[in-house]
Amino acid sequence: MKDVPIIVLDFGSQYTQLIARRLRENGVYCEIVPYNESIESIKAKNPKGIILSGGPASVYADDAYHPDEAIFELGLPMLGICYGMQLITQHFGGVVIAADQHEYGKAKLMIENKESAIFKDITDGSVVWMSHGDRVDMLPDDFDMIGYSDNSPYAAIANEAKKIYALQFHPEVQHSVEGAKLLKNFAKHICGIESTWNMGSFAKEKIEQIRQQVGDKKVLCGVSGGVDSSVVATLLYEAIGDQLVPIFVDQGLLRAGEREQVEAMFKQRVGIDLITIDATEEFLDKLKGIIDPEQKRKIIGETFIRVFDREASKHEGIEFLAQGTLYTDVIESVSVKGPSKTIKSHHNVGGLPDWMTFELIEPLREIFKDEVRKLGLELGLPKEMIGRHPFPGPGLAIRIMGEVTPNELRLLRESDTIMQEELKSSGNYDKVWQAFTVVLNVKSVGVMGDNRTYDNTVCVRMVESVDGMTATFAHIPHAVLERISTRIINEVDGINRVVYDITSKPPGTIEWE
Ligand code: XMP
């Protein structure tokens, strides 16, 4: 197992992922594990330091999250943040109380102990972000106050001899101006970790790991043209060359010209000849008469697996299947709150059915989406591939309200192409996170020339987002929307109305189904 220099125990703070991001941005590799990770598993990762995250609970609550207490006896440097601070205080015999006033927002950190390694190069009076209800009221033995703020007499405390530090504020959030430096100080000056981690070293390490794992066997990899699967395929190709069996399934639900674009991009830019399987008929047959969105997704997911399985049986020696599972997928499923409620069944997460006997290879499991993009660039993938908007596995099927028919697919492809063209030519493509059209299957009356029309409606959906988990509708100039609308109505036979979706997520989702 790979060594993990810093382990972050997650107590359910909305900011936990940011701790990992700040450290990685500073060249320090770390992983987040649930708060109750066993001590054996933590030891097996051979960490040099442990961070206890914040969390919404109170350490005195009946259902408070507590880690395996043995982590306090490992003798490793430790940093507690907010709830993590309160756990440290409680464990070592101090007192935590509910503060008279909850403290949210900016505060000035006054440094009491300027010699403390955690404050190396941190400015006295630096702005930090507070967000807490409870606070430390009495320090444990052998701990000193090393920093304070107007409202927090114990904004930072430490047992320097044991290298245990605790902060009332959140260094990981952007509002804590020198917070990233503070986290780096913990890693570098307290845990003794050098900042050597970067995408280049990650790629090399992964390639070596894949070679070891695969040996002389073959790996099946589904490619969609999206960033994640493209990066996975490229990484595998670097590692094992022709032992990679890269499959591109045309499920008949791709955008106009997409199949040719993806094939050409792989051939010319990566040197991989994709094995394209035209399964259009099979998918569209199965989708006939299906209206319910969840049923569409299930059918598409199952059909994918069948197509894959059939193709796999044609190649001797395939023992592995590669997937582009990301860190966020993994974290979501192990978070302290447990797996979140199923809003939509994303068919590409959740593993394989029992009857499939492939071993999984998931080389992106430890990294974030924007890190995947960096990795792609590192591997030499072209910018236009890296910057592509996400496209869902079930494809256009979930952008047609109601039954998927050849005519609806045509309306969607033609309108989507116009929208993409206009977005690109107006310089807005890279400003939005995702943009597409939806066929609503709502007919309305219009007038074109002197004639009455009674035709279908297309909705334009454009969102701004960081990770797709939340999103706001994009504030696109009206002139661009106007051109999109005019062109769609003029050029797409069967559409006489275009609407713009002004719903954010939540309460909406990005896709319509
Ligand atoms: P929602 O609609 O859930 O979408 O707000 C969030 C992001 O996920 C994409 N999406 C999918 N991607 N398989 C995928 O690979 C799916 O089943 C799926 N459903 C939604 C969606 O395009 C958006 O980027």
PDB file of C-alpha atoms in Angstrom, residues 17-160:
ATOM      1  CA  GLN A  17     -12.330  18.529   1.131  1.00  0.00           C
ATOM      2  CA  LEU A  18     -10.745  21.964   1.121  1.00  0.00           C
ATOM      3  CA  ILE A  19      -8.144  20.830   3.653  1.00  0.00           C
ATOM      4  CA  ALA A  20      -7.007  18.165   1.201  1.00  0.00           C
ATOM      5  CA  ARG A  21      -7.042  20.593  -1.700  1.00  0.00           C
ATOM      6  CA  ARG A  22      -4.938  23.226   0.063  1.00  0.00           C
ATOM      7  CA  LEU A  23      -2.305  20.676   1.011  1.00  0.00           C
ATOM      8  CA  ARG A  24      -2.137  19.159  -2.452  1.00  0.00           C
ATOM      9  CA  GLU A  25      -1.915  22.570  -4.071  1.00  0.00           C
ATOM     10  CA  ASN A  26       1.139  23.004  -1.907  1.00  0.00           C
ATOM     11  CA  GLY A  27       2.682  19.733  -3.048  1.00  0.00           C
ATOM     12  CA  VAL A  28       1.715  17.639  -0.028  1.00  0.00           C
ATOM     13  CA  TYR A  29      -0.167  14.443  -0.735  1.00  0.00           C
ATOM     14  CA  CYS A  30      -2.943  13.593   1.712  1.00  0.00           C
ATOM     15  CA  GLU A  31      -6.109  11.537   1.910  1.00  0.00           C
ATOM     16  CA  ILE A  32      -9.416  11.991   3.688  1.00  0.00           C
ATOM     17  CA  VAL A  33     -10.791   9.045   5.659  1.00  0.00           C
ATOM     18  CA  PRO A  34     -13.982   8.777   7.725  1.00  0.00           C
ATOM     19  CA  TYR A  35     -13.639   9.848  11.363  1.00  0.00           C
ATOM     20  CA  ASN A  36     -13.963   6.258  12.608  1.00  0.00           C
ATOM     21  CA  GLU A  37     -11.255   4.733  10.398  1.00  0.00           C
ATOM     22  CA  SER A  38      -9.586   1.947  12.343  1.00  0.00           C
ATOM     23  CA  ILE A  39      -6.217   2.591  13.884  1.00  0.00           C
ATOM     24  CA  GLU A  40      -4.779  -0.394  11.973  1.00  0.00           C
ATOM     25  CA  SER A  41      -5.819   1.078   8.671  1.00  0.00           C
ATOM     26  CA  ILE A  42      -4.402   4.485   9.608  1.00  0.00           C
ATOM     27  CA  LYS A  43      -1.091   2.950  10.672  1.00  0.00           C
ATOM     28  CA  ALA A  44      -0.889   0.956   7.459  1.00  0.00           C
ATOM     29  CA  LYS A  45      -0.737   4.215   5.499  1.00  0.00           C
ATOM     30  CA  ASN A  46       2.373   5.181   7.425  1.00  0.00           C
ATOM     31  CA  PRO A  47       1.374   8.846   7.948  1.00  0.00           C
ATOM     32  CA  LYS A  48       3.683  11.566   9.228  1.00  0.00           C
ATOM     33  CA  GLY A  49       0.823  13.703  10.535  1.00  0.00           C
ATOM     34  CA  ILE A  50      -2.897  13.663  11.251  1.00  0.00           C
ATOM     35  CA  ILE A  51      -5.476  16.402  10.807  1.00  0.00           C
ATOM     36  CA  LEU A  52      -8.840  16.322  12.559  1.00  0.00           C
ATOM     37  CA  SER A  53     -11.413  18.226  10.508  1.00  0.00           C
ATOM     38  CA  GLY A  54     -14.233  20.433  11.669  1.00  0.00           C
ATOM     39  CA  GLY A  55     -17.730  19.076  12.070  1.00  0.00           C
ATOM     40  CA  PRO A  56     -21.265  20.206  12.821  1.00  0.00           C
ATOM     41  CA  ALA A  57     -21.668  18.369  16.131  1.00  0.00           C
ATOM     42  CA  SER A  58     -20.770  19.307  19.677  1.00  0.00           C
ATOM     43  CA  VAL A  59     -18.182  17.077  21.354  1.00  0.00           C
ATOM     44  CA  TYR A  60     -20.520  16.669  24.321  1.00  0.00           C
ATOM     45  CA  ALA A  61     -23.547  15.594  22.315  1.00  0.00           C
ATOM     46  CA  ASP A  62     -24.709  11.994  22.766  1.00  0.00           C
ATOM     47  CA  ASP A  63     -24.219  11.263  19.119  1.00  0.00           C
ATOM     48  CA  ALA A  64     -20.905  13.156  18.778  1.00  0.00           C
ATOM     49  CA  TYR A  65     -18.381  11.588  16.429  1.00  0.00           C
ATOM     50  CA  HIS A  66     -15.296  10.279  18.163  1.00  0.00           C
ATOM     51  CA  PRO A  67     -12.230   8.814  16.490  1.00  0.00           C
ATOM     52  CA  ASP A  68     -10.437   5.686  17.622  1.00  0.00           C
ATOM     53  CA  GLU A  69      -8.818   7.188  20.746  1.00  0.00           C
ATOM     54  CA  ALA A  70      -5.585   5.329  19.953  1.00  0.00           C
ATOM     55  CA  ILE A  71      -4.784   7.989  17.339  1.00  0.00           C
ATOM     56  CA  PHE A  72      -3.869  10.340  20.195  1.00  0.00           C
ATOM     57  CA  GLU A  73      -1.239   7.877  21.351  1.00  0.00           C
ATOM     58  CA  LEU A  74       0.520   7.382  18.016  1.00  0.00           C
ATOM     59  CA  GLY A  75       3.008  10.106  18.881  1.00  0.00           C
ATOM     60  CA  LEU A  76       2.404  11.745  15.490  1.00  0.00           C
ATOM     61  CA  PRO A  77       2.057  15.487  14.927  1.00  0.00           C
ATOM     62  CA  MET A  78      -1.595  16.433  14.995  1.00  0.00           C
ATOM     63  CA  LEU A  79      -3.664  19.422  13.925  1.00  0.00           C
ATOM     64  CA  GLY A  80      -7.249  19.899  15.063  1.00  0.00           C
ATOM     65  CA  ILE A  81      -9.506  22.350  13.280  1.00  0.00           C
ATOM     66  CA  CYS A  82     -12.628  23.685  15.043  1.00  0.00           C
ATOM     67  CA  TYR A  83     -14.428  20.457  16.068  1.00  0.00           C
ATOM     68  CA  GLY A  84     -11.006  18.799  15.827  1.00  0.00           C
ATOM     69  CA  MET A  85      -9.704  21.376  18.321  1.00  0.00           C
ATOM     70  CA  GLN A  86     -12.506  20.551  20.713  1.00  0.00           C
ATOM     71  CA  LEU A  87     -11.800  16.822  20.451  1.00  0.00           C
ATOM     72  CA  ILE A  88      -8.145  17.414  21.283  1.00  0.00           C
ATOM     73  CA  THR A  89      -9.101  19.664  24.201  1.00  0.00           C
ATOM     74  CA  GLN A  90     -11.550  17.119  25.563  1.00  0.00           C
ATOM     75  CA  HIS A  91      -9.186  14.173  25.130  1.00  0.00           C
ATOM     76  CA  PHE A  92      -6.309  15.841  26.983  1.00  0.00           C
ATOM     77  CA  GLY A  93      -8.470  17.030  29.882  1.00  0.00           C
ATOM     78  CA  GLY A  94      -9.489  20.580  28.979  1.00  0.00           C
ATOM     79  CA  VAL A  95     -13.007  21.999  28.937  1.00  0.00           C
ATOM     80  CA  VAL A  96     -15.193  22.887  25.962  1.00  0.00           C
ATOM     81  CA  ILE A  97     -18.342  24.941  26.429  1.00  0.00           C
ATOM     82  CA  ALA A  98     -21.120  26.321  24.278  1.00  0.00           C
ATOM     83  CA  ALA A  99     -20.157  29.920  23.482  1.00  0.00           C
ATOM     84  CA  ASP A 100     -22.607  32.652  24.515  1.00  0.00           C
ATOM     85  CA  GLN A 101     -22.568  33.868  20.995  1.00  0.00           C
ATOM     86  CA  HIS A 102     -21.921  31.796  17.925  1.00  0.00           C
ATOM     87  CA  GLU A 103     -19.029  33.279  16.024  1.00  0.00           C
ATOM     88  CA  TYR A 104     -19.204  33.359  12.229  1.00  0.00           C
ATOM     89  CA  GLY A 105     -17.120  35.395   9.882  1.00  0.00           C
ATOM     90  CA  LYS A 106     -13.813  37.153   9.725  1.00  0.00           C
ATOM     91  CA  ALA A 107     -11.550  37.699  12.723  1.00  0.00           C
ATOM     92  CA  LYS A 108      -8.004  38.923  13.216  1.00  0.00           C
ATOM     93  CA  LEU A 109      -5.584  36.307  14.462  1.00  0.00           C
ATOM     94  CA  MET A 110      -3.218  37.826  17.015  1.00  0.00           C
ATOM     95  CA  ILE A 111      -0.091  35.715  17.373  1.00  0.00           C
ATOM     96  CA  GLU A 112       1.006  35.114  20.950  1.00  0.00           C
ATOM     97  CA  ASN A 113       3.877  32.731  20.319  1.00  0.00           C
ATOM     98  CA  LYS A 114       5.857  34.069  17.390  1.00  0.00           C
ATOM     99  CA  GLU A 115       8.357  31.212  17.693  1.00  0.00           C
ATOM    100  CA  SER A 116       5.787  28.531  16.983  1.00  0.00           C
ATOM    101  CA  ALA A 117       6.586  26.694  13.741  1.00  0.00           C
ATOM    102  CA  ILE A 118       2.919  26.725  12.767  1.00  0.00           C
ATOM    103  CA  PHE A 119       3.078  30.530  12.488  1.00  0.00           C
ATOM    104  CA  LYS A 120       6.271  30.717  10.401  1.00  0.00           C
ATOM    105  CA  ASP A 121       5.896  33.703   8.039  1.00  0.00           C
ATOM    106  CA  ILE A 122       2.279  34.309   9.139  1.00  0.00           C
ATOM    107  CA  THR A 123       1.436  37.985   9.686  1.00  0.00           C
ATOM    108  CA  ASP A 124       0.318  39.135  13.119  1.00  0.00           C
ATOM    109  CA  GLY A 125      -3.325  40.203  12.706  1.00  0.00           C
ATOM    110  CA  SER A 126      -3.883  37.990   9.661  1.00  0.00           C
ATOM    111  CA  VAL A 127      -7.545  37.567   8.743  1.00  0.00           C
ATOM    112  CA  VAL A 128      -9.003  34.143   9.534  1.00  0.00           C
ATOM    113  CA  TRP A 129     -12.478  32.642   9.158  1.00  0.00           C
ATOM    114  CA  MET A 130     -14.399  31.614  12.254  1.00  0.00           C
ATOM    115  CA  SER A 131     -17.472  29.398  12.221  1.00  0.00           C
ATOM    116  CA  HIS A 132     -18.296  27.784  15.532  1.00  0.00           C
ATOM    117  CA  GLY A 133     -20.761  27.454  18.374  1.00  0.00           C
ATOM    118  CA  ASP A 134     -18.635  25.696  20.993  1.00  0.00           C
ATOM    119  CA  ARG A 135     -15.285  26.968  22.223  1.00  0.00           C
ATOM    120  CA  VAL A 136     -12.426  25.967  24.482  1.00  0.00           C
ATOM    121  CA  ASP A 137     -12.926  27.334  28.009  1.00  0.00           C
ATOM    122  CA  MET A 138     -10.026  25.722  29.840  1.00  0.00           C
ATOM    123  CA  LEU A 139      -6.814  24.458  28.304  1.00  0.00           C
ATOM    124  CA  PRO A 140      -5.642  20.905  28.913  1.00  0.00           C
ATOM    125  CA  ASP A 141      -2.423  20.436  30.910  1.00  0.00           C
ATOM    126  CA  ASP A 142       0.738  21.060  28.916  1.00  0.00           C
ATOM    127  CA  PHE A 143      -1.097  23.137  26.299  1.00  0.00           C
ATOM    128  CA  ASP A 144      -0.489  26.855  25.750  1.00  0.00           C
ATOM    129  CA  MET A 145      -2.473  29.543  24.043  1.00  0.00           C
ATOM    130  CA  ILE A 146      -0.429  30.542  20.983  1.00  0.00           C
ATOM    131  CA  GLY A 147      -2.963  32.836  19.280  1.00  0.00           C
ATOM    132  CA  TYR A 148      -6.144  34.742  20.079  1.00  0.00           C
ATOM    133  CA  SER A 149      -8.739  36.948  18.463  1.00  0.00           C
ATOM    134  CA  ASP A 150     -11.193  39.554  19.784  1.00  0.00           C
ATOM    135  CA  ASN A 151     -13.871  36.967  20.490  1.00  0.00           C
ATOM    136  CA  SER A 152     -11.754  33.841  20.914  1.00  0.00           C
ATOM    137  CA  PRO A 153      -9.280  33.892  23.770  1.00  0.00           C
ATOM    138  CA  TYR A 154      -8.059  30.497  22.510  1.00  0.00           C
ATOM    139  CA  ALA A 155      -7.987  30.888  18.736  1.00  0.00           C
ATOM    140  CA  ALA A 156      -4.896  28.682  18.549  1.00  0.00           C
ATOM    141  CA  ILE A 157      -3.419  26.362  21.158  1.00  0.00           C
ATOM    142  CA  ALA A 158      -0.511  23.942  21.168  1.00  0.00           C
ATOM    143  CA  ASN A 159       1.468  21.364  23.007  1.00  0.00           C
ATOM    144  CA  GLU A 160       4.725  22.115  21.216  1.00  0.00           C
TER     145      GLU A 160
END
